[in-house]
Coordinates of C-alpha atoms and ligand atoms in Angstrom, one line a residue:
M709 CA 14.7 59.7 4.6
K710 CA 14.6 63.2 3.3
I711 CA 12.4 65.6 5.3
V712 CA 10.8 68.6 3.5
K713 CA 9.5 71.1 6.0
V714 CA 6.5 73.2 4.8
R715 CA 4.4 75.8 6.5
D716 CA 1.0 74.2 6.4
Y717 CA -1.4 71.7 4.9
E718 CA -1.7 73.7 1.7
E719 CA 2.0 74.0 1.1
M720 CA 2.4 70.2 1.8
S721 CA -0.3 69.5 -0.8
Q722 CA 1.3 71.8 -3.4
A723 CA 4.8 70.3 -2.8
A724 CA 3.5 66.8 -3.2
C725 CA 1.5 67.7 -6.2
K726 CA 4.6 69.3 -7.9
I727 CA 6.7 66.1 -7.3
I728 CA 4.0 63.9 -8.8
L729 CA 3.3 66.1 -11.8
D730 CA 7.1 66.3 -12.5
K731 CA 7.3 62.5 -12.4
I732 CA 4.4 62.1 -14.8
K733 CA 6.1 64.6 -17.2
D734 CA 9.2 62.5 -17.0
K735 CA 7.5 59.1 -17.3
K736 CA 4.1 59.1 -19.2
H737 CA 3.2 55.6 -18.0
L738 CA 4.0 56.3 -14.3
V739 CA 2.6 53.7 -11.8
L740 CA 1.2 55.8 -9.0
G741 CA 0.3 54.4 -5.6
L742 CA -2.5 56.3 -3.9
A743 CA -3.7 56.8 -0.4
T744 CA -7.0 58.0 1.2
G745 CA -7.9 59.7 4.4
S746 CA -7.8 63.5 5.1
T747 CA -4.1 63.9 4.3
P748 CA -4.1 63.5 0.5
E749 CA -7.3 65.5 -0.2
G750 CA -5.3 68.7 -0.9
L751 CA -3.0 66.8 -3.2
Y752 CA -5.9 65.5 -5.3
R753 CA -7.4 69.0 -5.5
C754 CA -4.1 70.3 -6.8
M755 CA -3.8 67.6 -9.4
I756 CA -7.3 68.2 -10.6
H757 CA -6.6 71.9 -10.8
A758 CA -3.5 71.3 -12.9
Y759 CA -5.5 69.0 -15.2
K760 CA -8.3 71.5 -15.6
E761 CA -5.8 74.2 -16.5
G762 CA -4.4 71.9 -19.2
K763 CA -1.0 71.5 -17.5
I764 CA -1.1 67.8 -17.2
S765 CA -2.8 64.6 -18.5
F766 CA -3.3 61.5 -16.5
Q767 CA -4.3 59.5 -19.6
H768 CA -1.4 57.1 -19.4
I769 CA -0.7 56.7 -15.7
V770 CA -1.7 53.5 -13.9
T771 CA -2.9 53.7 -10.2
F772 CA -3.0 51.3 -7.3
N773 CA -4.8 52.3 -4.1
L774 CA -3.4 51.1 -0.8
D775 CA -6.5 49.8 0.9
E776 CA -10.2 49.4 1.2
Y777 CA -12.7 48.6 4.0
L778 CA -14.2 45.1 4.0
N779 CA -17.9 44.7 3.3
L780 CA -18.6 48.2 2.2
D781 CA -20.1 48.4 -1.2
Q782 CA -18.2 50.5 -3.8
N783 CA -21.0 53.0 -3.8
H784 CA -21.0 53.4 -0.1
P785 CA -20.0 57.0 0.7
N786 CA -17.4 55.7 3.2
S787 CA -15.7 53.2 0.8
Y788 CA -12.4 54.2 -0.6
H789 CA -13.7 53.4 -4.1
Y790 CA -16.3 56.2 -3.6
Y791 CA -13.7 58.5 -2.0
M792 CA -11.3 58.1 -5.0
K793 CA -14.0 58.7 -7.6
K794 CA -15.3 61.7 -5.8
K795 CA -12.1 63.3 -4.9
F796 CA -9.9 62.5 -7.9
F797 CA -10.8 60.0 -10.6
N798 CA -14.1 61.6 -11.8
H799 CA -12.4 64.9 -12.4
V800 CA -9.5 63.8 -14.6
D801 CA -8.8 61.9 -17.8
I802 CA -7.5 58.7 -16.3
P803 CA -9.0 55.7 -18.1
K804 CA -11.0 53.3 -15.9
K805 CA -8.9 50.3 -17.0
N806 CA -5.8 52.0 -15.5
I807 CA -7.3 52.3 -12.0
H808 CA -6.8 49.5 -9.5
L809 CA -8.5 49.3 -6.1
L810 CA -8.9 46.4 -3.8
D811 CA -12.4 44.9 -3.8
G812 CA -13.7 44.9 -0.2
M813 CA -16.7 42.8 -1.3
A814 CA -14.7 40.1 -2.9
T815 CA -16.1 36.6 -2.4
N816 CA -12.6 35.1 -2.2
Y817 CA -10.2 37.4 -0.3
I818 CA -7.2 35.2 -0.6
Q819 CA -7.6 35.3 -4.4
E820 CA -8.3 39.0 -4.4
C821 CA -5.0 39.7 -2.4
Q822 CA -2.9 37.4 -4.6
Q823 CA -4.3 38.9 -7.8
Y824 CA -3.6 42.4 -6.5
D825 CA 0.0 41.5 -5.8
E826 CA 0.3 40.0 -9.2
K827 CA -1.2 43.1 -10.9
I828 CA 1.3 45.3 -9.1
R829 CA 4.2 43.0 -10.2
R830 CA 3.0 43.0 -13.8
A831 CA 2.8 46.7 -13.8
G832 CA 6.5 46.7 -13.0
N833 CA 5.9 47.8 -9.3
I834 CA 4.9 51.2 -8.1
D835 CA 7.0 54.1 -9.2
I836 CA 5.9 56.5 -6.5
Q837 CA 3.7 55.6 -3.6
V838 CA 1.8 58.3 -1.7
L839 CA 1.4 57.5 2.0
G840 CA -0.4 59.1 5.0
L841 CA 0.6 58.3 8.5
G842 CA -1.7 56.8 11.1
V843 CA -1.5 58.1 14.6
N844 CA -0.5 54.6 15.7
G845 CA 2.2 54.5 13.0
H846 CA 0.1 52.5 10.4
I847 CA 0.7 52.9 6.7
G848 CA -2.1 51.8 4.4
F849 CA -4.0 49.7 6.9
N850 CA -0.9 47.9 8.2
E851 CA -1.5 48.1 11.9
P852 CA 1.1 47.7 14.6
G853 CA 2.3 44.1 14.7
T854 CA 2.1 43.6 11.0
S855 CA 4.9 41.6 9.5
F856 CA 7.4 43.6 7.5
I857 CA 7.3 40.9 4.9
S858 CA 3.5 41.1 4.5
R859 CA 1.9 41.4 1.1
T860 CA -1.7 42.3 0.3
H861 CA -3.8 40.9 3.1
V862 CA -6.9 41.2 5.2
V863 CA -6.5 43.0 8.6
H864 CA -8.5 43.5 11.8
L865 CA -8.5 47.3 12.3
D866 CA -7.0 48.5 15.5
P867 CA -9.5 50.1 18.0
T868 CA -7.5 53.4 17.7
T869 CA -7.9 53.4 13.9
R870 CA -11.6 52.7 14.1
K871 CA -12.0 55.5 16.6
T872 CA -9.9 58.0 14.5
N873 CA -11.7 57.1 11.3
S874 CA -15.1 57.3 12.9
K875 CA -14.9 61.0 12.1
F876 CA -15.9 60.0 8.5
F877 CA -18.8 57.8 9.7
R878 CA -22.1 58.6 11.5
D879 CA -21.2 56.4 14.4
I880 CA -18.2 54.4 15.5
Q881 CA -20.4 51.3 15.3
D882 CA -20.6 51.8 11.5
V883 CA -16.8 51.7 11.0
P884 CA -15.9 48.3 9.6
K885 CA -13.9 46.0 11.8
K886 CA -11.8 44.7 8.9
A887 CA -10.0 46.0 5.8
I888 CA -7.9 44.8 3.0
T889 CA -4.5 46.4 2.4
M890 CA -1.3 46.3 0.4
G891 CA 1.3 44.8 2.7
I892 CA 4.5 46.4 4.0
A893 CA 6.6 44.4 1.4
N894 CA 4.5 45.9 -1.4
I895 CA 5.0 49.4 -0.1
M896 CA 8.7 48.8 0.3
E897 CA 9.0 47.6 -3.3
S898 CA 7.8 51.0 -4.5
K899 CA 10.7 52.8 -6.2
E900 CA 9.9 56.0 -4.4
I901 CA 7.8 56.9 -1.4
L902 CA 6.2 60.2 -0.5
L903 CA 4.9 60.4 3.0
L904 CA 2.6 63.3 3.8
V905 CA 2.2 64.4 7.4
S906 CA 0.1 67.3 8.6
G907 CA -1.2 68.6 11.9
K908 CA -0.5 68.5 15.6
K909 CA -2.3 65.2 16.0
K910 CA 0.5 63.5 14.0
E911 CA 3.3 65.1 16.0
L912 CA 4.1 62.2 18.2
A913 CA 3.8 59.6 15.5
L914 CA 6.2 61.6 13.3
A915 CA 8.7 62.1 16.1
R916 CA 8.6 58.4 16.8
L917 CA 9.2 57.7 13.1
I918 CA 12.2 60.1 12.9
N919 CA 13.8 59.3 16.3
G920 CA 12.5 55.8 17.2
E921 CA 13.7 52.4 16.4
I922 CA 12.6 50.2 13.5
S923 CA 10.0 47.9 14.9
E924 CA 6.9 46.0 13.6
Q925 CA 5.1 47.6 16.5
F926 CA 5.4 50.9 14.6
P927 CA 4.9 49.9 10.9
A928 CA 6.0 53.3 9.4
S929 CA 9.5 52.8 11.0
I930 CA 10.4 50.4 8.2
L931 CA 10.5 53.4 5.8
K932 CA 13.9 54.1 7.3
K933 CA 15.2 51.2 5.4
H934 CA 13.9 52.4 2.0
Q935 CA 16.4 54.2 -0.3
N936 CA 14.1 56.9 -1.6
V937 CA 11.6 58.3 0.9
T938 CA 10.6 61.9 1.1
I939 CA 8.6 63.1 4.1
I940 CA 6.7 66.3 3.5
A941 CA 5.6 67.6 6.8
D942 CA 4.1 70.8 8.0
C943 CA 5.1 72.8 11.1
A944 CA 2.3 71.6 13.2
A945 CA 3.4 68.0 12.7
L946 CA 7.1 68.9 13.1
S947 CA 6.6 71.6 15.7
K948 CA 9.8 71.1 17.6
M949 CA 12.0 71.0 14.5
C950 CA 10.2 74.0 13.0
K951 CA 10.8 76.1 16.2
E952 CA 14.4 75.2 16.3
N953 CA 14.8 76.6 12.9
G954 CA 12.8 79.7 13.6
N955 CA 10.1 78.7 11.1
Ligands
GLP407 C1 -6.3 55.7 7.2 C2 -5.9 55.1 5.9 C3 -4.5 55.4 5.6 C4 -4.2 56.8 5.9 C5 -4.2 57.0 7.4 C6 -4.2 58.5 7.8 O1 -6.9 54.9 8.1 N1 -6.1 53.7 5.8 O2 -4.2 55.0 4.2 O3 -3.0 57.2 5.3 O4 -5.2 56.3 8.0 O5 -5.4 59.1 7.7 P1 -5.6 60.6 7.7 O6 -5.0 61.1 6.5 O7 -7.1 60.8 7.7 O8 -5.0 61.2 9.0

């Protein structure tokens, strides 16, 4: 895993943005895996800015989002469909047909999961997957204990995840108890992975990822086995390592 140290959230977002825009310039039909949460918001702002300045077009890229809550309508302000439209898709030129998100309202979840796996496979797998890091080590919504060979599946959200994500909801009771997520195997099949980590609240999780052992109890640890992972982390998340280097 390559670790890129940056000063703060803004620098992390800019660095991630540059990597992705360069990839799109290299490969017009890039298959981009996208994440939600607070972490990638700055990245989306940066990509929108580049588009508005005429520096990039997203017309040919194909996207796959990592996850979605179960039983939240696509227009619900807390659904990841809504998040992606509001924070990225509505502001750029990506055609609707190139956007893939899991349907949290599907009538048949098994079928929804299988079809998503199949769509990723048919797209030739993900070229670059953006990931955030859960405080409990989750990636996507793959909670501690998830099998490393899992594919797209339905999950019961960890109480810590529901508590953390309740900041986006009116009340913790409103946070769905289940979600649907790409599996660890899907993520590991991405050709390249970009893990973004910012803030002191992620310090312990990041330290465990870097120094700890590979275990299904800490899902992100599997990334150590991937050939091409870049972690872009700010000083707050990396505090000890930053101090050692005088940053
Ligand atoms: C959420 C999402 C993940 C995200 C992570 C970190 O629950 N399902 O895809 O990467 O947890 O969230 P945040 O960026 O808000 O810290």
